[in-house]
């Protein structure tokens, strides 16, 4: 069993749930890792907000730049994580293949000696959201996409009520209720692994093409 695992962190519901599931399996998660392109534009998952999450989780957050050719860049980054930080397991929140492609991190991991753990892989979408809610995670919609959503969804927490609304949208439009096709993204404010809770005191709603997202202005960390 790994005693130096890292969670591939996006700040959203899937990476948060995967971290929790890995700890329940006995993995010791010691850090967060985010792979970042040279000129990142993370509308849904701002890097600045991830720093607050890392502080709330009391974990170091490593950001590693990746560039074309991406496969070689990811392979080098994974080798670097093992050599520099002694990381022996990478945890991902991936749920299923995207556009028919296999798990990207596993493809880039061959020969590194690092285990890739995918605790959410292949599981029922609704079950995952129900588990997120039952564990007590607080996740808000940080970015939504037309035509499935309106700006009213922004800042709303995932709950039993929103799960019902997502299921209705799924029946009506074919929406992936976990947003696996980019229909929506989330930011997590609290949950079992968090040592502190995050409160967003101020944000603006913005739009870019078919995307609507929150532009966070002020964040506060609260003791639990």
Coordinates of N, CA and C in Angstrom, one line a residue:
X1 N 0.8 -1.2 0.0 CA 0.0 0.0 0.0 C 0.9 1.2 0.0
X2 N 0.5 2.2 -0.8 CA 1.3 3.4 -0.9 C 1.3 4.2 0.4
X3 N 2.5 4.8 0.7 CA 2.6 5.7 1.8 C 3.0 7.1 1.3
X4 N 3.0 7.3 0.0 CA 3.4 8.6 -0.5 C 2.6 8.8 -1.8
X5 N 1.3 9.0 -1.7 CA 0.4 9.2 -2.9 C 0.2 10.7 -3.1
X6 N -0.1 11.0 -4.4 CA -0.4 12.4 -4.8 C -1.7 12.3 -5.5
X7 N -2.6 13.3 -5.2 CA -3.9 13.4 -5.9 C -3.7 14.4 -7.1
X8 N -4.1 14.0 -8.3 CA -4.1 14.9 -9.4 C -5.2 15.8 -9.3
X9 N -4.9 17.1 -9.0 CA -5.9 18.0 -8.4 C -6.4 19.0 -9.5
X10 N -7.7 19.1 -9.6 CA -8.4 20.1 -10.4 C -9.1 21.1 -9.6
X11 N -9.4 20.7 -8.4 CA -10.2 21.6 -7.5 C -11.7 21.2 -7.5
X12 N -12.1 20.3 -8.4 CA -13.5 19.9 -8.6 C -13.9 18.7 -7.8
X13 N -15.1 18.3 -8.1 CA -15.7 17.2 -7.3 C -15.0 15.9 -7.5
X14 N -14.6 15.6 -8.8 CA -14.0 14.2 -9.0 C -12.7 14.0 -8.4
X15 N -11.8 15.0 -8.4 CA -10.5 14.9 -7.8 C -10.6 14.8 -6.3
X16 N -11.7 15.6 -5.8 CA -11.9 15.6 -4.3 C -12.4 14.2 -3.8
X17 N -13.4 13.7 -4.6 CA -14.0 12.4 -4.2 C -12.9 11.3 -4.3
X18 N -12.1 11.4 -5.4 CA -11.0 10.4 -5.6 C -10.1 10.4 -4.4
X19 N -9.7 11.6 -3.9 CA -8.8 11.7 -2.8 C -9.4 11.0 -1.6
X20 N -10.7 11.3 -1.3 CA -11.4 10.7 -0.2 C -11.4 9.2 -0.3
X21 N -11.8 8.7 -1.5 CA -11.9 7.2 -1.7 C -10.5 6.6 -1.5
X22 N -9.4 7.2 -2.0 CA -8.1 6.7 -1.8 C -7.7 6.5 -0.4
X23 N -8.0 7.6 0.4 CA -7.7 7.5 1.9 C -8.5 6.4 2.5
X24 N -9.8 6.2 2.1 CA -10.5 5.1 2.7 C -10.0 3.8 2.4
X25 N -9.3 3.7 1.2 CA -8.6 2.4 0.8 C -7.3 2.2 1.5
X26 N -6.9 3.2 2.3 CA -5.6 3.1 3.0 C -4.4 3.8 2.5
X27 N -4.6 4.5 1.4 CA -3.5 5.3 0.8 C -3.3 6.6 1.6
X28 N -2.0 6.9 1.7 CA -1.6 8.1 2.5 C -1.3 9.2 1.4
X29 N -2.3 10.1 1.3 CA -2.1 11.2 0.3 C -1.4 12.4 0.9
X30 N -0.2 12.6 0.4 CA 0.7 13.6 1.0 C 0.8 14.9 0.2
X31 N 0.2 14.9 -1.1 CA 0.4 16.1 -1.9 C -0.7 16.2 -3.0
X32 N -0.8 17.3 -3.5 CA -1.7 17.6 -4.7 C -0.8 17.9 -5.9
X33 N -1.2 17.5 -7.1 CA -0.4 17.8 -8.3 C -1.3 18.2 -9.4
X34 N -0.9 19.3 -10.0 CA -1.7 19.8 -11.2 C -0.7 20.0 -12.3
X35 N -1.1 19.4 -13.5 CA -0.3 19.6 -14.7 C -0.8 20.8 -15.4
X36 N 0.0 21.8 -15.8 CA -0.4 23.1 -16.3 C 0.3 23.4 -17.6
X37 N -0.5 23.8 -18.6 CA 0.1 24.2 -19.9 C 0.9 25.5 -19.7
X38 N 1.7 25.9 -20.7 CA 2.6 27.1 -20.5 C 1.8 28.4 -20.3
X39 N 0.6 28.5 -20.9 CA -0.2 29.7 -20.8 C -1.6 29.2 -20.4
X40 N -1.8 28.9 -19.1 CA -3.1 28.3 -18.6 C -4.2 29.3 -18.6
X41 N -5.4 28.9 -18.9 CA -6.6 29.7 -18.8 C -7.6 28.8 -18.1
X42 N -7.5 28.7 -16.8 CA -8.4 27.8 -16.1 C -9.6 28.6 -15.6
X43 N -10.6 28.7 -16.5 CA -11.8 29.5 -16.1 C -12.6 28.8 -15.0
X44 N -12.7 27.5 -15.1 CA -13.6 26.7 -14.2 C -12.8 26.4 -12.9
X45 N -11.5 26.2 -13.0 CA -10.7 25.8 -11.8 C -9.5 26.7 -11.7
X46 N -9.6 27.9 -11.2 CA -8.5 28.9 -11.1 C -7.4 28.4 -10.2
X47 N -6.2 28.5 -10.7 CA -5.0 28.1 -9.9 C -4.9 28.8 -8.6
X48 N -5.3 30.0 -8.6 CA -5.3 30.8 -7.3 C -6.2 30.2 -6.3
X49 N -7.4 29.7 -6.7 CA -8.3 29.1 -5.8 C -7.8 27.8 -5.3
X50 N -7.1 27.0 -6.2 CA -6.5 25.7 -5.8 C -5.5 25.9 -4.6
X51 N -4.9 27.1 -4.5 CA -3.9 27.3 -3.4 C -4.7 27.4 -2.1
X52 N -5.9 28.0 -2.1 CA -6.7 28.0 -0.9 C -7.1 26.6 -0.6
X53 N -7.5 25.8 -1.6 CA -7.9 24.4 -1.3 C -6.7 23.7 -0.7
X54 N -5.5 23.8 -1.2 CA -4.4 23.1 -0.7 C -4.1 23.5 0.8
X55 N -4.3 24.8 1.1 CA -4.2 25.2 2.5 C -5.3 24.6 3.3
X56 N -6.5 24.6 2.8 CA -7.6 24.0 3.6 C -7.4 22.5 3.8
X57 N -6.8 21.9 2.9 CA -6.5 20.4 3.0 C -5.2 20.2 3.8
X58 N -4.4 21.2 4.0 CA -3.1 21.1 4.7 C -2.2 20.2 3.9
X59 N -2.1 20.4 2.5 CA -1.3 19.6 1.7 C -0.5 20.5 0.8
X60 N 0.8 20.1 0.5 CA 1.5 20.9 -0.6 C 0.9 20.7 -1.9
X61 N 0.9 21.7 -2.8 CA 0.4 21.7 -4.1 C 1.5 21.9 -5.1
X62 N 1.8 20.9 -5.9 CA 2.8 21.0 -6.9 C 2.2 21.3 -8.3
X63 N 2.7 22.3 -9.0 CA 2.2 22.5 -10.4 C 3.4 22.3 -11.3
X64 N 3.1 21.4 -12.3 CA 4.2 21.1 -13.3 C 3.7 21.5 -14.7
X65 N 4.6 22.2 -15.4 CA 4.3 22.6 -16.7 C 4.4 21.5 -17.7
X66 N 3.4 21.4 -18.6 CA 3.5 20.4 -19.7 C 3.3 21.1 -21.0
X67 N 4.0 20.7 -22.0 CA 3.9 21.3 -23.4 C 4.0 20.2 -24.4
X68 N 3.7 20.6 -25.7 CA 3.9 19.7 -26.8 C 5.3 19.2 -27.0
X69 N 5.6 18.0 -27.3 CA 4.6 16.9 -27.5 C 4.1 16.4 -26.1
X70 N 2.8 16.4 -25.9 CA 2.3 16.3 -24.5 C 2.5 14.9 -23.9
X71 N 2.5 13.9 -24.7 CA 2.8 12.5 -24.1 C 4.1 12.5 -23.4
X72 N 5.1 12.9 -24.2 CA 6.5 12.9 -23.6 C 6.6 13.8 -22.4
X73 N 5.9 15.0 -22.5 CA 6.0 16.0 -21.4 C 5.4 15.4 -20.1
X74 N 4.2 14.7 -20.3 CA 3.6 14.1 -19.1 C 4.5 13.0 -18.6
X75 N 5.1 12.2 -19.4 CA 5.9 11.1 -19.0 C 7.1 11.6 -18.2
X76 N 7.7 12.7 -18.7 CA 8.8 13.3 -18.0 C 8.4 13.9 -16.6
X77 N 7.2 14.5 -16.6 CA 6.7 15.1 -15.4 C 6.4 14.0 -14.3
X78 N 5.9 12.8 -14.7 CA 5.6 11.8 -13.8 C 7.0 11.2 -13.2
X79 N 8.0 11.0 -14.1 CA 9.3 10.6 -13.6 C 9.9 11.6 -12.6
X80 N 9.6 12.9 -12.9 CA 10.2 14.0 -12.0 C 9.5 13.9 -10.6
X81 N 8.2 13.6 -10.6 CA 7.5 13.5 -9.3 C 8.1 12.4 -8.5
X82 N 8.4 11.3 -9.1 CA 8.9 10.1 -8.4 C 10.4 10.5 -7.9
X83 N 11.2 11.1 -8.8 CA 12.6 11.3 -8.4 C 12.7 12.5 -7.4
X84 N 11.9 13.5 -7.6 CA 12.0 14.7 -6.7 C 11.3 14.5 -5.4
X85 N 10.1 14.0 -5.4 CA 9.3 14.0 -4.2 C 9.0 12.6 -3.7
X86 N 9.5 11.5 -4.4 CA 9.3 10.2 -3.9 C 7.9 9.7 -4.0
X87 N 7.1 10.3 -4.9 CA 5.7 9.9 -5.1 C 5.6 8.5 -5.7
X88 N 4.9 7.6 -5.1 CA 4.8 6.3 -5.7 C 3.4 5.9 -6.2
X89 N 2.4 6.8 -6.0 CA 1.1 6.6 -6.5 C 0.5 7.9 -7.0
X90 N -0.1 7.9 -8.1 CA -0.9 9.1 -8.6 C -2.4 8.7 -8.6
X91 N -3.2 9.5 -8.0 CA -4.7 9.2 -7.9 C -5.4 10.2 -8.8
X92 N -6.2 9.6 -9.7 CA -7.0 10.5 -10.6 C -8.5 10.3 -10.4
X93 N -9.2 11.4 -10.7 CA -10.7 11.4 -10.6 C -11.3 11.0 -11.8
X94 N -10.6 10.4 -12.8 CA -11.2 10.0 -14.1 C -12.3 9.0 -13.9
X95 N -13.4 9.2 -14.6 CA -14.5 8.3 -14.5 C -14.6 7.3 -15.6
X96 N -14.3 7.7 -16.8 CA -14.5 6.9 -18.0 C -13.7 7.4 -19.2
X97 N -13.6 6.7 -20.2 CA -12.9 7.1 -21.4 C -13.6 8.4 -22.0
X98 N -12.8 9.3 -22.5 CA -13.3 10.5 -23.1 C -13.0 10.4 -24.6
X99 N -14.1 10.4 -25.4 CA -14.0 10.3 -26.9 C -13.3 9.0 -27.3
X100 N -13.5 8.0 -26.5 CA -13.0 6.7 -26.9 C -11.5 6.5 -26.5
X101 N -10.9 7.5 -25.9 CA -9.5 7.4 -25.6 C -9.3 6.7 -24.2
X102 N -8.2 5.9 -24.0 CA -8.0 5.2 -22.7 C -7.6 6.3 -21.7
X103 N -7.4 5.8 -20.4 CA -6.9 6.8 -19.4 C -5.6 7.4 -19.7
X104 N -5.5 8.7 -19.8 CA -4.4 9.4 -20.3 C -3.2 9.2 -19.3
X105 N -3.4 9.3 -18.0 CA -2.3 9.2 -17.1 C -1.7 7.8 -17.1
X106 N -2.6 6.8 -17.2 CA -2.0 5.5 -17.3 C -1.2 5.3 -18.5
X107 N -1.6 5.9 -19.6 CA -0.9 5.8 -20.9 C 0.5 6.5 -20.8
X108 N 0.6 7.5 -20.0 CA 1.8 8.3 -19.9 C 2.7 7.8 -18.7
X109 N 2.2 6.8 -18.0 CA 2.8 6.4 -16.8 C 3.7 5.1 -17.0
X110 N 3.6 4.5 -18.1 CA 4.3 3.2 -18.3 C 5.8 3.4 -18.2
X111 N 6.4 2.5 -17.4 CA 7.8 2.5 -17.2 C 8.3 3.4 -16.1
X112 N 7.4 4.1 -15.4 CA 7.8 5.1 -14.4 C 8.0 4.4 -13.0
X113 N 7.3 3.3 -12.8 CA 7.3 2.7 -11.5 C 6.3 3.3 -10.6
X114 N 5.5 4.2 -11.1 CA 4.4 4.9 -10.3 C 3.1 4.2 -10.5
X115 N 2.4 3.8 -9.4 CA 1.0 3.3 -9.6 C 0.1 4.4 -9.9
X116 N -0.9 4.0 -10.7 CA -2.0 5.0 -11.0 C -3.3 4.4 -10.4
X117 N -3.9 5.1 -9.5 CA -5.2 4.6 -8.9 C -6.3 5.4 -9.4
X118 N -7.4 4.7 -9.9 CA -8.5 5.4 -10.4 C -9.8 4.9 -9.7
X119 N -10.0 5.4 -8.5 CA -11.1 4.8 -7.7 C -12.5 5.1 -8.2
X120 N -12.7 6.0 -9.1 CA -14.0 6.3 -9.6 C -14.3 5.7 -11.0
X121 N -13.3 5.0 -11.5 CA -13.4 4.6 -12.9 C -14.5 3.5 -13.1
X122 N -15.3 3.8 -14.1 CA -16.3 2.8 -14.5 C -17.6 2.8 -13.6
X123 N -17.6 3.7 -12.6 CA -18.8 3.6 -11.7 C -19.9 4.4 -12.2
X124 N -21.1 4.1 -11.7 CA -22.3 4.8 -12.2 C -22.3 6.3 -11.8
X125 N -22.7 7.1 -12.8 CA -22.6 8.5 -12.6 C -23.4 9.0 -11.5
X126 N -24.7 8.6 -11.4 CA -25.6 9.1 -10.4 C -25.0 8.6 -9.0
X127 N -24.5 7.4 -8.9 CA -24.0 6.9 -7.7 C -22.8 7.7 -7.2
X128 N -22.0 8.2 -8.1 CA -20.9 9.1 -7.7 C -21.4 10.4 -7.1
X129 N -22.3 11.0 -7.7 CA -22.9 12.2 -7.2 C -23.6 12.0 -5.8
X130 N -24.3 10.9 -5.7 CA -24.9 10.6 -4.4 C -23.9 10.4 -3.3
X131 N -22.8 9.7 -3.7 CA -21.7 9.5 -2.7 C -21.1 10.8 -2.3
X132 N -20.9 11.7 -3.3 CA -20.3 13.0 -3.0 C -21.2 13.7 -1.9
X133 N -22.5 13.7 -2.1 CA -23.4 14.4 -1.2 C -23.4 13.7 0.1
X134 N -23.5 12.4 0.1 CA -23.6 11.6 1.4 C -22.3 11.8 2.2
X135 N -21.2 12.0 1.6 CA -19.9 12.2 2.4 C -19.9 13.6 3.0
X136 N -20.7 14.5 2.5 CA -20.7 15.8 3.1 C -19.9 16.8 2.3
X137 N -19.5 16.5 1.1 CA -18.7 17.5 0.3 C -19.7 18.6 -0.1
X138 N -19.1 19.8 -0.1 CA -19.8 21.0 -0.6 C -19.1 21.4 -1.9
X139 N -19.8 21.3 -3.0 CA -19.2 21.6 -4.3 C -20.2 22.5 -5.1
X140 N -19.7 23.6 -5.6 CA -20.5 24.5 -6.4 C -20.2 24.5 -7.9
X141 N -21.2 24.8 -8.7 CA -21.0 24.9 -10.1 C -20.2 26.2 -10.4
X142 N -19.0 26.0 -10.9 CA -18.1 27.1 -11.2 C -18.1 27.5 -12.6
X143 N -18.6 26.6 -13.5 CA -18.6 26.9 -14.9 C -19.6 26.0 -15.6
X144 N -20.5 26.6 -16.4 CA -21.5 25.9 -17.0 C -21.6 26.3 -18.5
X145 N -22.1 25.4 -19.3 CA -22.1 25.6 -20.8 C -23.5 25.6 -21.4
X146 N -23.7 26.5 -22.3 CA -24.9 26.5 -23.1 C -24.8 25.3 -24.1
X147 N -26.0 24.8 -24.5 CA -27.3 25.2 -24.2 C -27.9 24.5 -23.0
X148 N -27.1 23.7 -22.3 CA -27.7 22.9 -21.2 C -28.1 23.7 -20.0
X149 N -27.3 24.8 -19.7 CA -27.4 25.6 -18.5 C -27.6 27.0 -18.8
X150 N -28.2 27.7 -17.7 CA -28.2 29.2 -17.7 C -27.2 29.7 -16.6
X151 N -27.0 30.9 -16.6 CA -26.1 31.5 -15.5 C -26.6 31.3 -14.1
X152 N -27.9 31.0 -14.0 CA -28.5 30.9 -12.6 C -27.9 29.7 -11.9
X153 N -27.3 28.7 -12.6 CA -26.6 27.6 -12.0 C -25.3 28.0 -11.3
X154 N -24.7 29.0 -11.7 CA -23.4 29.4 -11.2 C -23.5 29.7 -9.7
X155 N -22.6 29.1 -8.9 CA -22.5 29.3 -7.5 C -23.5 28.3 -6.7
X156 N -24.3 27.6 -7.4 CA -25.2 26.7 -6.8 C -24.5 25.4 -6.3
X157 N -24.9 24.9 -5.1 CA -24.2 23.7 -4.6 C -24.8 22.5 -5.2
X158 N -24.0 21.4 -5.4 CA -24.5 20.1 -5.7 C -25.3 19.6 -4.5
X159 N -26.5 19.2 -4.7 CA -27.4 18.7 -3.6 C -28.4 17.7 -4.2
X160 N -29.2 17.1 -3.3 CA -30.2 16.2 -3.8 C -31.1 16.9 -4.8
X161 N -31.4 18.2 -4.6 CA -32.3 19.0 -5.5 C -31.6 19.2 -6.9
X162 N -30.3 19.6 -6.9 CA -29.6 19.8 -8.1 C -29.4 18.4 -8.9
X163 N -29.2 17.3 -8.1 CA -29.1 16.0 -8.7 C -30.4 15.7 -9.5
X164 N -31.5 16.0 -8.9 CA -32.8 15.7 -9.6 C -32.9 16.6 -10.8
X165 N -32.5 17.8 -10.8 CA -32.5 18.7 -11.9 C -31.5 18.2 -13.0
X166 N -30.4 17.7 -12.6 CA -29.4 17.2 -13.6 C -30.0 15.9 -14.2
X167 N -30.6 15.1 -13.5 CA -31.2 13.9 -14.0 C -32.3 14.2 -15.0
X168 N -33.1 15.2 -14.7 CA -34.1 15.7 -15.7 C -33.5 16.2 -17.0
X169 N -32.4 16.9 -16.8 CA -31.7 17.4 -18.0 C -31.1 16.3 -18.8
X170 N -30.6 15.2 -18.1 CA -30.1 14.0 -18.8 C -31.2 13.4 -19.6
X171 N -32.4 13.2 -19.0 CA -33.5 12.6 -19.7 C -33.9 13.4 -20.9
X172 N -33.9 14.7 -20.8 CA -34.4 15.6 -21.8 C -33.3 15.9 -22.9
X173 N -32.1 16.0 -22.6 CA -31.0 16.4 -23.6 C -29.9 15.4 -23.8
X174 N -29.8 14.4 -22.9 CA -28.6 13.5 -23.0 C -27.4 14.0 -22.2
X175 N -27.6 15.1 -21.5 CA -26.5 15.6 -20.7 C -25.9 14.6 -19.8
X176 N -24.5 14.5 -19.7 CA -23.8 13.7 -18.8 C -24.0 14.3 -17.4
X177 N -24.6 13.6 -16.5 CA -24.9 14.2 -15.2 C -23.7 14.5 -14.4
X178 N -22.5 13.9 -14.7 CA -21.3 14.3 -14.1 C -20.5 15.3 -14.9
X179 N -21.0 15.8 -16.0 CA -20.4 16.8 -16.8 C -19.1 16.3 -17.5
X180 N -19.1 15.0 -17.8 CA -17.9 14.4 -18.4 C -17.6 14.9 -19.8
X181 N -18.6 15.5 -20.5 CA -18.3 16.1 -21.8 C -18.1 17.6 -21.8
X182 N -17.8 18.1 -20.6 CA -17.5 19.5 -20.4 C -18.8 20.4 -20.2
X183 N -19.9 19.7 -19.9 CA -21.1 20.5 -19.8 C -21.1 21.4 -18.6
X184 N -20.4 21.0 -17.5 CA -20.2 21.9 -16.3 C -19.0 21.4 -15.6
X185 N -18.5 22.4 -14.7 CA -17.4 22.1 -13.8 C -17.7 22.6 -12.4
X186 N -17.0 22.1 -11.4 CA -17.3 22.4 -10.0 C -16.0 22.8 -9.3
X187 N -16.2 23.5 -8.2 CA -15.1 23.8 -7.2 C -15.6 23.3 -5.8
X188 N -14.8 22.6 -5.1 CA -15.1 22.1 -3.8 C -14.7 23.0 -2.7
X189 N -15.6 23.3 -1.8 CA -15.4 24.2 -0.7 C -15.1 23.5 0.6
X190 N -15.6 22.3 0.8 CA -15.4 21.6 2.0 C -15.7 20.1 1.8
X191 N -15.3 19.3 2.7 CA -15.5 17.8 2.6 C -14.7 17.1 3.7
X192 N -14.8 15.8 3.8 CA -14.1 15.0 4.8 C -12.6 15.3 4.9
X193 N -11.9 15.4 3.8 CA -10.4 15.5 3.9 C -10.0 17.0 4.3
X194 N -10.9 17.9 4.2 CA -10.6 19.3 4.5 C -10.4 19.6 6.0
X195 N -9.3 20.3 6.3 CA -9.1 20.7 7.7 C -9.7 22.0 8.0
X196 N -9.9 22.8 6.9 CA -10.6 24.1 7.0 C -11.7 24.1 5.9
X197 N -12.7 25.0 6.1 CA -13.7 25.2 5.1 C -13.5 26.5 4.4
X198 N -13.9 26.5 3.1 CA -13.7 27.6 2.2 C -15.0 28.4 2.0
X199 N -14.9 29.7 2.2 CA -16.1 30.5 1.9 C -15.8 31.5 0.8
X200 N -16.5 31.5 -0.3 CA -16.4 32.5 -1.3 C -17.3 33.7 -1.0
X201 N -16.7 34.8 -0.6 CA -17.5 36.0 -0.2 C -17.9 36.9 -1.3
X202 N -17.2 36.8 -2.4 CA -17.6 37.7 -3.6 C -17.1 37.1 -4.9
X203 N -18.0 37.1 -5.9 CA -17.6 36.6 -7.2 C -18.5 37.4 -8.2
X204 N -17.9 37.4 -9.4 CA -18.7 38.0 -10.6 C -19.0 36.9 -11.5
X205 N -20.1 37.0 -12.2 CA -20.5 36.1 -13.3 C -20.0 36.6 -14.6
X206 N -19.3 35.8 -15.3 CA -18.8 36.2 -16.6 C -19.1 35.2 -17.7
X207 N -19.0 35.6 -19.0 CA -19.3 34.7 -20.1 C -18.2 34.8 -21.1
X208 N -17.9 33.6 -21.7 CA -16.9 33.6 -22.8 C -17.4 32.5 -23.8
X209 N -17.9 32.9 -25.0 CA -18.4 32.0 -26.0 C -19.6 31.3 -25.4
X210 N -19.6 30.0 -25.4 CA -20.7 29.2 -24.8 C -20.6 29.0 -23.3
X211 N -19.5 29.4 -22.7 CA -19.2 29.2 -21.3 C -19.7 30.4 -20.4
X212 N -20.2 30.0 -19.2 CA -20.5 31.0 -18.2 C -19.7 30.5 -17.0
X213 N -19.0 31.4 -16.3 CA -18.2 31.0 -15.1 C -18.1 32.1 -14.1
X214 N -17.7 31.7 -12.9 CA -17.6 32.7 -11.8 C -16.1 33.2 -11.8
X215 N -16.0 34.4 -11.6 CA -14.7 35.1 -11.4 C -14.6 35.5 -9.9
X216 N -13.8 34.7 -9.2 CA -13.8 34.8 -7.7 C -13.0 36.0 -7.3
X217 N -13.6 36.8 -6.4 CA -13.0 38.1 -6.0 C -12.4 38.0 -4.6
X218 N -13.1 37.3 -3.7 CA -12.7 37.2 -2.3 C -13.0 35.9 -1.7
X219 N -12.0 35.3 -1.0 CA -12.1 34.0 -0.4 C -11.7 34.1 1.1
X220 N -12.3 33.3 1.9 CA -12.0 33.3 3.3 C -11.9 31.8 3.7
X221 N -10.9 31.5 4.5 CA -10.7 30.1 5.1 C -11.3 30.2 6.5
X222 N -12.1 29.2 6.9 CA -12.7 29.1 8.2 C -12.3 27.9 8.9
X223 N -12.1 28.0 10.2 CA -11.8 26.8 11.1 C -13.0 26.0 11.2
X224 N -12.8 24.7 11.3 CA -13.9 23.7 11.4 C -14.1 23.2 12.8

